[in-house]
CSV table of C-alpha atoms and ligand atoms in Angstrom, one decimal:
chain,number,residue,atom,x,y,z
A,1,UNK,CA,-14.7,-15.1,5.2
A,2,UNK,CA,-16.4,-12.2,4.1
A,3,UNK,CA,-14.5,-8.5,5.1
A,4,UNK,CA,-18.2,-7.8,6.1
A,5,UNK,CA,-18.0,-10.1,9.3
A,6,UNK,CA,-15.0,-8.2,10.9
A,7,UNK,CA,-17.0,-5.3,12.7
A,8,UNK,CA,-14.7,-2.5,10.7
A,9,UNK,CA,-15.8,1.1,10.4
A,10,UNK,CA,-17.8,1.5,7.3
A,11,UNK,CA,-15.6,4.3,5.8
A,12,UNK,CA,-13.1,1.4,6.2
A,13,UNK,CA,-15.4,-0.8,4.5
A,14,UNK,CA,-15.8,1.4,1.9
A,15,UNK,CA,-11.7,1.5,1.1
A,16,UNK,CA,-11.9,-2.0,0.9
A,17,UNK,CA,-14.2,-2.3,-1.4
A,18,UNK,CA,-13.1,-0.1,-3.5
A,19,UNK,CA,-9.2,-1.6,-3.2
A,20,UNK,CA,-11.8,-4.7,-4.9
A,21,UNK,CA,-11.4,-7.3,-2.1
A,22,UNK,CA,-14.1,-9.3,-1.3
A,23,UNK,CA,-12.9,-12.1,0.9
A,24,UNK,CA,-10.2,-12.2,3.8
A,25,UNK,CA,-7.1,-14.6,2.6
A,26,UNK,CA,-6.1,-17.2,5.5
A,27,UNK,CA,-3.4,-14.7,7.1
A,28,UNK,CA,-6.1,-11.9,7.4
A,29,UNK,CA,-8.6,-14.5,8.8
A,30,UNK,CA,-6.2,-15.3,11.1
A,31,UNK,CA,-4.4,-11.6,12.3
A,32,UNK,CA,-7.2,-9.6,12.7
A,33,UNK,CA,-9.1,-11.1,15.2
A,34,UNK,CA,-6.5,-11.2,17.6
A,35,UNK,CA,-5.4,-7.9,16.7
A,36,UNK,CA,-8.6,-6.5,17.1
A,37,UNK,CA,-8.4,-8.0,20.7
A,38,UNK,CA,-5.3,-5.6,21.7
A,39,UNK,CA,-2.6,-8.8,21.7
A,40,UNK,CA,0.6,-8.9,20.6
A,41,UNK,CA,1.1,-11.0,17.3
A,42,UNK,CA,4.2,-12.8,15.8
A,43,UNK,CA,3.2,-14.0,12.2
A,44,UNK,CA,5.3,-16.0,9.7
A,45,UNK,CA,3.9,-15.1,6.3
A,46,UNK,CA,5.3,-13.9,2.7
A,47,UNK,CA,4.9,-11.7,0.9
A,48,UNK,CA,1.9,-12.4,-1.8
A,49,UNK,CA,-0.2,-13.6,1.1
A,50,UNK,CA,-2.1,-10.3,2.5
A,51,UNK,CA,-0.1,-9.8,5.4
A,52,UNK,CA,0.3,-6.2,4.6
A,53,UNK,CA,-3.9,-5.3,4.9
A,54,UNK,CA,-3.8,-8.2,7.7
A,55,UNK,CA,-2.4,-5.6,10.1
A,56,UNK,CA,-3.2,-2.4,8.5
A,57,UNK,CA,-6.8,-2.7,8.8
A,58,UNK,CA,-7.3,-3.6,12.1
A,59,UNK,CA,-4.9,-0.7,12.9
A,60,UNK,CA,-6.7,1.8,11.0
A,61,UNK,CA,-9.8,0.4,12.2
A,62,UNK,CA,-9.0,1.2,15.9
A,63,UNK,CA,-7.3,4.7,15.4
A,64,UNK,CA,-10.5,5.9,13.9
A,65,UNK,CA,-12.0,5.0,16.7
A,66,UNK,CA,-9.4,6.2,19.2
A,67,UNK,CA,-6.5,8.5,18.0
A,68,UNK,CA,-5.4,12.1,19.1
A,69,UNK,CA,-4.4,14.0,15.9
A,70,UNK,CA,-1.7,15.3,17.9
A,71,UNK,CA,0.7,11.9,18.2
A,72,UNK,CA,1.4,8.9,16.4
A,73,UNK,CA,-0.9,6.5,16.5
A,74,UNK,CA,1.4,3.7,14.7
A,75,UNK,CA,5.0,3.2,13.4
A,76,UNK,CA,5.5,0.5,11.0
A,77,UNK,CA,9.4,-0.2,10.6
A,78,UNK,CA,10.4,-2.0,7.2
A,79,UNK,CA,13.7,-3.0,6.1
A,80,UNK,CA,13.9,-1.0,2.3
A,81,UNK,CA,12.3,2.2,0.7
A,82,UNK,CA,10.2,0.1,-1.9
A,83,UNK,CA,8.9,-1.6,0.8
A,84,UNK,CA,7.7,1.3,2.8
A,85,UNK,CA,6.4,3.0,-0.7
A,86,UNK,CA,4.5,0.2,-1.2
A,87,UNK,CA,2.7,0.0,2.1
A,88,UNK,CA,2.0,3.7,1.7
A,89,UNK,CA,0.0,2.9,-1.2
A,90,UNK,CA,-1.9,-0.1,0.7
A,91,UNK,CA,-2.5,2.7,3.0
A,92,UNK,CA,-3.8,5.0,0.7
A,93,UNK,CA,-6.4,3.1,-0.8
A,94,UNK,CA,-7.5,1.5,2.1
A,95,UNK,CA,-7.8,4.6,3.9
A,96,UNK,CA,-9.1,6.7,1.5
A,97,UNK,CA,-12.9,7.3,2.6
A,98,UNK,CA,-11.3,8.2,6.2
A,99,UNK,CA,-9.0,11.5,7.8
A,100,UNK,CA,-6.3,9.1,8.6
A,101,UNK,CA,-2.9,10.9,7.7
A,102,UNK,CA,0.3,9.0,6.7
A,103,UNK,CA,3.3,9.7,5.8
A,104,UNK,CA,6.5,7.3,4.3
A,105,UNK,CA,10.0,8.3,6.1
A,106,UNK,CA,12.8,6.7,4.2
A,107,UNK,CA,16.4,7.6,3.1
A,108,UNK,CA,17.6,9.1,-0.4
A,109,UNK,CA,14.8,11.3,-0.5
A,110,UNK,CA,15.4,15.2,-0.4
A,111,UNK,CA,15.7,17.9,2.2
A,112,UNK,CA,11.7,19.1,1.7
A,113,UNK,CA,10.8,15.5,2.5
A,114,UNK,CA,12.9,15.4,5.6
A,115,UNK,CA,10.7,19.0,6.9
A,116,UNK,CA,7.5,17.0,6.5
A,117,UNK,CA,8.9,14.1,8.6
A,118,UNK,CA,10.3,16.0,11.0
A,119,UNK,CA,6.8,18.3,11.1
A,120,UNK,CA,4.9,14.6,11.6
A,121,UNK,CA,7.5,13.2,14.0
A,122,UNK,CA,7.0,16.0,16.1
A,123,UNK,CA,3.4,17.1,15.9
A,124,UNK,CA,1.7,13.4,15.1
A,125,UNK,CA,0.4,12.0,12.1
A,126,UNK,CA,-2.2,8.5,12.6
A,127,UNK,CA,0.8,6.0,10.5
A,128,UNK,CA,4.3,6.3,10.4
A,129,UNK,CA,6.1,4.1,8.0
A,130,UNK,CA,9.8,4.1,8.3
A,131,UNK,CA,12.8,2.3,7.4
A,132,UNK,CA,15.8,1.5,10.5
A,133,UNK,CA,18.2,4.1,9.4
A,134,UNK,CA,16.2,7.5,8.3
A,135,UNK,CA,14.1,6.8,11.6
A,136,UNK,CA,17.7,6.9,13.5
A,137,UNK,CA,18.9,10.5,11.9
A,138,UNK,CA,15.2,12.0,13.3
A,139,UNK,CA,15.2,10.9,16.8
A,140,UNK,CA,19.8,11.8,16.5
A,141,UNK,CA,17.6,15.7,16.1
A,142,UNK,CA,15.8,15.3,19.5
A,143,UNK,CA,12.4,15.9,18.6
A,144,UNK,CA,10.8,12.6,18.1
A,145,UNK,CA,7.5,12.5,20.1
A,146,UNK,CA,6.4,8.9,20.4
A,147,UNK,CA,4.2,9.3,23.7
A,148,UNK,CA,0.5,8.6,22.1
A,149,UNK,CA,2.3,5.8,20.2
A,150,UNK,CA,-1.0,2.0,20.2
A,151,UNK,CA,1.1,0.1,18.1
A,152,UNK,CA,4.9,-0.8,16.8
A,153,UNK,CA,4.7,-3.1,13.5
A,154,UNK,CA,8.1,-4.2,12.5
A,155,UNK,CA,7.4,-5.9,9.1
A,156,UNK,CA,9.8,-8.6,7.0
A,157,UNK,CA,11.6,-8.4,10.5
A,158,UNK,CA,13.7,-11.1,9.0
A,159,UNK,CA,14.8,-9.2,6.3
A,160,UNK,CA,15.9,-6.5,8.6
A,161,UNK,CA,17.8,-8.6,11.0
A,162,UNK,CA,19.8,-10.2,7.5
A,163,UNK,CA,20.5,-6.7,6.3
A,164,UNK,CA,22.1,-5.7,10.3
A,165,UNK,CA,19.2,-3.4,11.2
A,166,UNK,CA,19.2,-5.1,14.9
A,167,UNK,CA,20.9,-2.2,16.5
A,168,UNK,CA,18.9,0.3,15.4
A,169,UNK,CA,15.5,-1.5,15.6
A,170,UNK,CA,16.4,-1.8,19.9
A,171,UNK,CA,17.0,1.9,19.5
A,172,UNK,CA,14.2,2.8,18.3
A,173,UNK,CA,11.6,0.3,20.3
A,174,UNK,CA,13.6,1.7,23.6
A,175,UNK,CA,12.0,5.0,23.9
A,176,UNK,CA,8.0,3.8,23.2
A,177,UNK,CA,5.6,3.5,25.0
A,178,UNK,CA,5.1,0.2,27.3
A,179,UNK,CA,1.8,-0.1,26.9
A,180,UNK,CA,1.8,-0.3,23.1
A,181,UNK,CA,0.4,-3.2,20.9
A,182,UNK,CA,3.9,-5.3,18.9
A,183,UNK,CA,3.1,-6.8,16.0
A,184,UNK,CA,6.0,-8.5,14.1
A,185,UNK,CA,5.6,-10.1,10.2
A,186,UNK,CA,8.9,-12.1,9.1
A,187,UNK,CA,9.1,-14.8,6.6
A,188,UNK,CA,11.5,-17.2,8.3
A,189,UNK,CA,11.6,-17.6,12.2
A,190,UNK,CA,15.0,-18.5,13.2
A,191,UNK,CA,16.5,-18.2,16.6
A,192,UNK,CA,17.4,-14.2,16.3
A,193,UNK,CA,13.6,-13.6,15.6
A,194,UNK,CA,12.6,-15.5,18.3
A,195,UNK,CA,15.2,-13.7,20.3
A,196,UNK,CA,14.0,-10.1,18.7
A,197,UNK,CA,10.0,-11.5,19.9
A,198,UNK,CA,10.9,-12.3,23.4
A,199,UNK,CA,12.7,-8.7,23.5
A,200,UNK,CA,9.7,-6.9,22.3
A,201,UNK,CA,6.8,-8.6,22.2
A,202,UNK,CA,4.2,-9.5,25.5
A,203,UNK,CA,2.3,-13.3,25.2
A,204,UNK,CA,2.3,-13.3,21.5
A,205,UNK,CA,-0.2,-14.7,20.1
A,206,UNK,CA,1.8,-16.9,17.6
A,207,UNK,CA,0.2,-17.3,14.1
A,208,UNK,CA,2.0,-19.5,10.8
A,209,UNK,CA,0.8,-19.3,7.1
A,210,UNK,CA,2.2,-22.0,5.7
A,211,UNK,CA,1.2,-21.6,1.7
A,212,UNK,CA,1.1,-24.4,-0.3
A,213,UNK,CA,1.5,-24.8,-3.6
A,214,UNK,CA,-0.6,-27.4,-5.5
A,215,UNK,CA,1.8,-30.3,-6.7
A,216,UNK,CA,3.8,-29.2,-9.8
A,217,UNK,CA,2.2,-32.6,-11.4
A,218,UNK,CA,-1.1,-31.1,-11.8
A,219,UNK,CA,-2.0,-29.8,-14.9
A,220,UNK,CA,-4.3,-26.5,-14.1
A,221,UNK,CA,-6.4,-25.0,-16.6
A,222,UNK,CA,-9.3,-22.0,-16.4
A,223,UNK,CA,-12.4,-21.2,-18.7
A,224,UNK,CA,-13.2,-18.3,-18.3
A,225,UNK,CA,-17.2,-18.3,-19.0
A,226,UNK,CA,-20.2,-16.8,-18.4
A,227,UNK,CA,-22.3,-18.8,-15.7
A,228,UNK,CA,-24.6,-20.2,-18.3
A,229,UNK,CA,-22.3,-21.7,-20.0
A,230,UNK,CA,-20.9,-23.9,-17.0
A,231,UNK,CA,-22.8,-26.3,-17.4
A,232,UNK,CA,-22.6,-27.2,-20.9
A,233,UNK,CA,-19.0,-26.9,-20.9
A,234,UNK,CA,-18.9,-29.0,-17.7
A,235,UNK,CA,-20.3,-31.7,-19.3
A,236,UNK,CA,-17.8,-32.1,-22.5
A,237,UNK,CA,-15.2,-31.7,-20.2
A,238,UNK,CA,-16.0,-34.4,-18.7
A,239,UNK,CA,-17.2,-36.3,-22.4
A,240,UNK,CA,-13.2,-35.2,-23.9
A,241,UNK,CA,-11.3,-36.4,-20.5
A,242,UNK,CA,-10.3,-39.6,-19.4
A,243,UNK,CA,-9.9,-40.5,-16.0
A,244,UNK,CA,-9.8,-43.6,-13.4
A,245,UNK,CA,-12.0,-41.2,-11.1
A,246,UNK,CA,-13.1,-37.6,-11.5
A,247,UNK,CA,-14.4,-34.9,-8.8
A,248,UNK,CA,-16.4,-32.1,-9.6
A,249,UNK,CA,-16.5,-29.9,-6.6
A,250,UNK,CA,-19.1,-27.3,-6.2
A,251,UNK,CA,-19.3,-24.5,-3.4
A,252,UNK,CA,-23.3,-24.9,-2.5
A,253,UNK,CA,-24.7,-28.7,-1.5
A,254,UNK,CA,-27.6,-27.2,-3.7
A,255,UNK,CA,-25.6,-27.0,-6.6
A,256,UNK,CA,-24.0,-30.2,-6.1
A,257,UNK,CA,-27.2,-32.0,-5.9
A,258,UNK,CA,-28.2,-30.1,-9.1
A,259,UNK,CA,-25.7,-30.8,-11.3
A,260,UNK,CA,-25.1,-34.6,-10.1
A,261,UNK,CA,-28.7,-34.8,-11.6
A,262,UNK,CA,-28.3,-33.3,-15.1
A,263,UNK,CA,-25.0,-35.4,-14.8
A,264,UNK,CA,-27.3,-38.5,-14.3
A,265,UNK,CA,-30.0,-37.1,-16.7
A,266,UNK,CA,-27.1,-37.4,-19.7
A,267,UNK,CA,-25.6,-41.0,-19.1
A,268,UNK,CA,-23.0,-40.8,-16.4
A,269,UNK,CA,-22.6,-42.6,-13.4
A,270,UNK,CA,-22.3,-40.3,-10.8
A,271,UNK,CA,-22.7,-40.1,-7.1
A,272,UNK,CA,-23.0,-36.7,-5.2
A,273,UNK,CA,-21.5,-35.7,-1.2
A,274,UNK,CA,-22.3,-33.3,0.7
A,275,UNK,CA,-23.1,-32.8,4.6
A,276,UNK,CA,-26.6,-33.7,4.3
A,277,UNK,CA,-25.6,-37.4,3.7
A,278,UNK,CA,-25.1,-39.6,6.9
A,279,UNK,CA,-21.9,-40.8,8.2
A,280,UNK,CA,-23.0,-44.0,6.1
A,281,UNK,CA,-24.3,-43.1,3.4
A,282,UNK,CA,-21.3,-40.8,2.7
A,283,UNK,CA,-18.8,-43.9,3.5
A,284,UNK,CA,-20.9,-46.1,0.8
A,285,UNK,CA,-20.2,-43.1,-1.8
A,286,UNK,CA,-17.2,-43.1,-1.2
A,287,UNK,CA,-16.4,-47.1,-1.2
A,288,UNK,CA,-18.3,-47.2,-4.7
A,289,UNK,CA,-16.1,-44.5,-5.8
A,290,UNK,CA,-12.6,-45.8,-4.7
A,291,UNK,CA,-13.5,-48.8,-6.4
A,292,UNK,CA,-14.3,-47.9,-9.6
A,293,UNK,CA,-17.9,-48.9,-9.8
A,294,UNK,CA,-18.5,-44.9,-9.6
A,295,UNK,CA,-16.1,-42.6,-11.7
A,296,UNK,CA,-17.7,-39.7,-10.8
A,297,UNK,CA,-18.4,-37.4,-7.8
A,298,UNK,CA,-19.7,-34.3,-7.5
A,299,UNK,CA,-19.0,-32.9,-3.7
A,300,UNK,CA,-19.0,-29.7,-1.5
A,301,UNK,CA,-15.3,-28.5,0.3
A,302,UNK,CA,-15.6,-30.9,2.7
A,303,UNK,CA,-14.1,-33.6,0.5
A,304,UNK,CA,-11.4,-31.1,-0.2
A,305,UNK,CA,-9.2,-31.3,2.5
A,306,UNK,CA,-8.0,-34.9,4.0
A,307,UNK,CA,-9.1,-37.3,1.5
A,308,UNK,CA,-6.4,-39.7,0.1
A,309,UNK,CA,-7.6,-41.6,-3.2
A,310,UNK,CA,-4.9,-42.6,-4.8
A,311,UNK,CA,-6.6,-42.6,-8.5
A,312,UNK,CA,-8.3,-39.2,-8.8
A,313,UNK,CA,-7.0,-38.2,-12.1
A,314,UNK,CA,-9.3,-35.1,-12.7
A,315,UNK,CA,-10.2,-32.4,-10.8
A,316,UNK,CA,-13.4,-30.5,-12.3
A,317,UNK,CA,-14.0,-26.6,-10.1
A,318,UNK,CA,-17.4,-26.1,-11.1
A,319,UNK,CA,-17.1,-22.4,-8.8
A,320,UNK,CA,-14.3,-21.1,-7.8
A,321,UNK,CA,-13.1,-21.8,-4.2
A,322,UNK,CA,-13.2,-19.5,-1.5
A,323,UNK,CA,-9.4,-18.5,-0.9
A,324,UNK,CA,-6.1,-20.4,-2.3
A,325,UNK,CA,-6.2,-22.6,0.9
A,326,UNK,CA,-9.4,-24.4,-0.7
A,327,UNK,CA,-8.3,-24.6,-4.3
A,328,UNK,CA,-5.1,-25.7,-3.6
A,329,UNK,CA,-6.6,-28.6,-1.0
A,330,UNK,CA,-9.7,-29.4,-3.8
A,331,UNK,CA,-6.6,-29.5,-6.8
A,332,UNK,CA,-4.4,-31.6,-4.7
A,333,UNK,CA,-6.9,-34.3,-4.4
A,334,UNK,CA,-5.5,-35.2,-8.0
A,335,UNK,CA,-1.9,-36.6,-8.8
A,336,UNK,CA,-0.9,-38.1,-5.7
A,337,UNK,CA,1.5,-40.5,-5.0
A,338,UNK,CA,3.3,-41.0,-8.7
A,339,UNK,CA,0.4,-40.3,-11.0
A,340,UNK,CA,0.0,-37.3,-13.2
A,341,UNK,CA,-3.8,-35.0,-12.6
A,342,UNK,CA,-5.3,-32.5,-14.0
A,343,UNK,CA,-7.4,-29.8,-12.4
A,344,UNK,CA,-10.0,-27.5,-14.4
A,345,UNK,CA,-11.6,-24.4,-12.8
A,346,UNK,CA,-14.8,-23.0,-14.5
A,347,UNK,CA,-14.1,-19.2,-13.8
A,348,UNK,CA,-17.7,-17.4,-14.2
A,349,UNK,CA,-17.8,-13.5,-14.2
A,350,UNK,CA,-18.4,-12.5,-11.1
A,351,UNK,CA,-15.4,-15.1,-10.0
A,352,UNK,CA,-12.9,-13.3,-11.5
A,353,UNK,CA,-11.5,-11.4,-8.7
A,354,UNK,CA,-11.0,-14.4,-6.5
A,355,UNK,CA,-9.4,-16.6,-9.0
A,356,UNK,CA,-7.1,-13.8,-9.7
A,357,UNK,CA,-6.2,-13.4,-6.1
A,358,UNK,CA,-6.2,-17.6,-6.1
A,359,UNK,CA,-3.4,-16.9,-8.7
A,360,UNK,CA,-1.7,-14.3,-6.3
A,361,UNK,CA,-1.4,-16.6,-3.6
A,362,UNK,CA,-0.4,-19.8,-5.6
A,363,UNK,CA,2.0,-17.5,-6.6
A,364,UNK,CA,1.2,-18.8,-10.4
A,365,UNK,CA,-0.9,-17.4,-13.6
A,366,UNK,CA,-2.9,-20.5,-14.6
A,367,UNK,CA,-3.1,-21.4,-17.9
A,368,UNK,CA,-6.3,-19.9,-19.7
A,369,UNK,CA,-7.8,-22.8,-21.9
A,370,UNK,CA,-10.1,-21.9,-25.0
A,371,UNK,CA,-13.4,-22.3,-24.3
A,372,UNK,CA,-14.9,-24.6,-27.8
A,373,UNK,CA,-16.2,-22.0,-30.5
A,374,UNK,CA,-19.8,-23.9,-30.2
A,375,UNK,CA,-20.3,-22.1,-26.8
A,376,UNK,CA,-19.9,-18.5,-28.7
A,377,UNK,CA,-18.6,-15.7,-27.2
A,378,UNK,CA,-16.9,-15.9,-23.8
A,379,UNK,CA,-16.2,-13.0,-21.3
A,380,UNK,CA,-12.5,-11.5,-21.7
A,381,UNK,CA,-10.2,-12.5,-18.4
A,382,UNK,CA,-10.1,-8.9,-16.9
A,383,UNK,CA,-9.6,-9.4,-13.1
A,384,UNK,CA,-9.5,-5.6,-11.1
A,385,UNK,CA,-7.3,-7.2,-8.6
A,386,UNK,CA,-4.9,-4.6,-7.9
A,387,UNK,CA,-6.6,-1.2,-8.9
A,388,UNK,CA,-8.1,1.3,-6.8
A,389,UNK,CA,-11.2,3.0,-7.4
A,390,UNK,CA,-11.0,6.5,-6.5
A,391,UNK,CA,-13.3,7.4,-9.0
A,392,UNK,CA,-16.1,7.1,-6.1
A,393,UNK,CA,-17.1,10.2,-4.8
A,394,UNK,CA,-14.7,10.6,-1.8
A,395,UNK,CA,-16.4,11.2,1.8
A,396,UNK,CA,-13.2,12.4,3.6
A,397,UNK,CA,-13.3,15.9,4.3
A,398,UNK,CA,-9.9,16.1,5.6
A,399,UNK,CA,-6.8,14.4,4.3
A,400,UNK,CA,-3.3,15.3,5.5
A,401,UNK,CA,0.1,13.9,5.0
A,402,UNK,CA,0.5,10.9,2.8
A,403,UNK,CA,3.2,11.7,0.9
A,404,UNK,CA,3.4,12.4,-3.0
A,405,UNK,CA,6.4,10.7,-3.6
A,406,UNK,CA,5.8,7.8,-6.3
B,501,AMP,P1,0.9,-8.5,0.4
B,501,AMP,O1,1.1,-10.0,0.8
B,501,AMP,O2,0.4,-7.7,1.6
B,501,AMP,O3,2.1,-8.0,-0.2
B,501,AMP,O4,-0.3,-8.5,-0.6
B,501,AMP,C1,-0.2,-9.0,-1.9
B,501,AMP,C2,-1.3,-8.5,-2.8
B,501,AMP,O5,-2.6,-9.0,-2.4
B,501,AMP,C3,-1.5,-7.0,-2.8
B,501,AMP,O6,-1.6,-6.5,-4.2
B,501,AMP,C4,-2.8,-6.7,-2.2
B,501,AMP,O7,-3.5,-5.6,-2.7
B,501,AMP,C5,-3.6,-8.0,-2.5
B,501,AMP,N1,-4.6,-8.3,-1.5
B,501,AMP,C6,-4.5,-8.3,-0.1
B,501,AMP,N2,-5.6,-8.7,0.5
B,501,AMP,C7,-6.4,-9.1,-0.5
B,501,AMP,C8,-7.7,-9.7,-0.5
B,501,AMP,N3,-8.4,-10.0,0.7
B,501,AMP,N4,-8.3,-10.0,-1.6
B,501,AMP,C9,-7.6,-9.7,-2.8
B,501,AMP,N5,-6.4,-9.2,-2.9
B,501,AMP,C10,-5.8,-8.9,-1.7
């Protein structure tokens, strides 16, 4: 799903596109409609998965719709300081064509820090991110104003709850507003989460990210090509391998049908599937493919999740997929049961950026192959995954509080 489709505020838009992300990962998919519906959300999701710009942007999105600059539109309580850096940054670059105003409050940092705290605590600033303790030793002062407050986010709430934050995080919850939004992020849901949600949170809506990892069996390469070279390479890929039964999985049913008939055109035997086939016809492809009398398939996504051949040996990503979910379903069609797979992913230029962020949720660098000298020169792997922009010409006119401290 493309970031497009959620109805965001285009100076939101723009921070997005400049922090280089193009499509939502599962948990954003997920968290943002139902955030952007005013629920309450309880979310099981690591880190590495998006979670943080899964509730930050609908946030953001809402207060620049609807936020007095004279409260706080959100607090975000984490358990460490790194963590609450690190959101700040998210922050930053997501927010950085709007006037939303931030600020980090943690422990450990000096006695000018704690004036701006206290200065945004009192007088409002759109996000708070704070950890347990530094939180406590404002509101011991008196002056914590918390009456504009739309949402409470209490983030790795697991993590807090292991390091004996309960206490505090009661405390500070007690004096909010009722009518605020909850949203709580926590790898693990044991019994004391539960017990923290029912506490806190009104009718959850109730979401779990469950990331898999592709089988440790499957060996997974990338070439990283230009998109002329695809199919060239494509086919000795498939001339060097040997298999029982190989799938070449495209994105588009057009290029499916394309490059099952250049396949054809050079000497293989090969069958394509895709949504324009009939029930039938697609269970015939399929029969002469379990069997053997087809090697060779060339299909669309919707062969990527469900189907159980035991002798699919190679895996051939002709595009890459979507999000993780999709690559890790299209690679785990190989090396089931007890035999051993391997899954290649033809990484063109403009795919860069979602391989890499493929790689980020896998949690795993895949190995870069070398592309055969007779294809010449090959693009250099140079994913801007991580890096923000802010080269553009910033819009924001006005820009107060996130803090300096990195
Ligand atoms: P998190 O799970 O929130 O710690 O995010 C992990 C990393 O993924 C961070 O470096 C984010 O900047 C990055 N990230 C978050 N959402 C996306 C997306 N939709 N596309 C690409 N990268 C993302």
């Amino acid at each position: 799903m493309q970031f497009k489709e959620f109805d965001f505020h285009p100076a939101l838009l723009e921070g997005i596109e400049a922090s280089n992300y193009e499509t939502a990962t599962p948990i954003q998919e997920k968290v943002i409609p139902p955030i952007m519906a005013g629920k309450d959300v309880i979310a099981s999701a690591q880190t590495g998965t998006g979670k943080t710009a899964a509730f930050l942007l609908p946030i953001m999105n809402r207060l620049l719709q609807n936020h007095s600059e004279n409260t706080v539109g959100a607090l975000i309580v984490v358990p460490t300081r790194e963590l609450a850096i690190q959101i700040s940054q998210h922050i930053e670059g997501l927010s950085y064509f709007t006037h939303l105003s931030s600020i980090a409050i943690y422990g450990g940092s000096g006695g000018d820090n704690f004036i701006a705290e206290k200065k945004a605590l009192q007088m409002g600033a759109d996000i708070i991110v704070c950890t347990p303790g530094r939180m406590i030793a404002h509101m011991n002062m008196g002056y914590v104003n918390m009456k504009g407050l739309q949402f409470l986010v209490l983030d790795e709430a697991d993590r807090m709850l292991d390091m004996g934050f309960v206490n505090d995080i009661l405390r500070i919850i007690k004096p909010l507003p009722a009518n605020r939004q909850n949203l709580l992020f926590s790898a693990t849901m044991p019994e004391k989460i539960r017990q923290l949600a029912r506490q806190t949170l009104k009718d959850p809506v109730e979401i779990n990210i469950a990331i898999s990892k592709p089988p440790e069996k499957v060996t997974q390469k990338a070439f990283i090509v230009y998109e002329a070279q695809k199919n060239g390479l494509l086919k000795l890929l498939l001339k060097q391998s040997v298999y029982k039964n190989a799938l070449v999985f495209c994105s588009k049913k057009q290029t499916v049908k394309q490059i099952r008939k250049e396949l054809k055109q050079e000497g293989f035997t090969v069958e394509e599937i895709h949504s324009d086939l009939e029930q039938a016809q697609r269970e015939d492809v399929l029969r002469a493919f379990t069997s053997g009398r087809v090697p060779l398939l060339v299909a669309t996504d919707i062969l990527s999740r469900g189907i159980d051949i035991d002798t699919i040996d190679l895996v051939l990503n002709y595009d890459v997929p979507a999000d993780g979910e999709d690559y890790v379903h299209r690679i785990g069609r190989t090396a089931r049961a007890e035999a051993d797979g391997s899954a290649f992913t033809l990484v063109g230029e403009k795919e860069q950026n979602r391989f890499a962020s493929i790689e980020l949720l896998i949690g795993k660098e895949v190995e870069k192959a070398e592309v055969p000298k007779e294809f010449g020169e090959t693009p250099s792997y140079k994913p801007k995954l991580r890096s923000v922009n802010h080269n553009k010409n910033p819009k924001r006119k006005f820009y107060r509080g996130t803090p300096k401290r990195r």
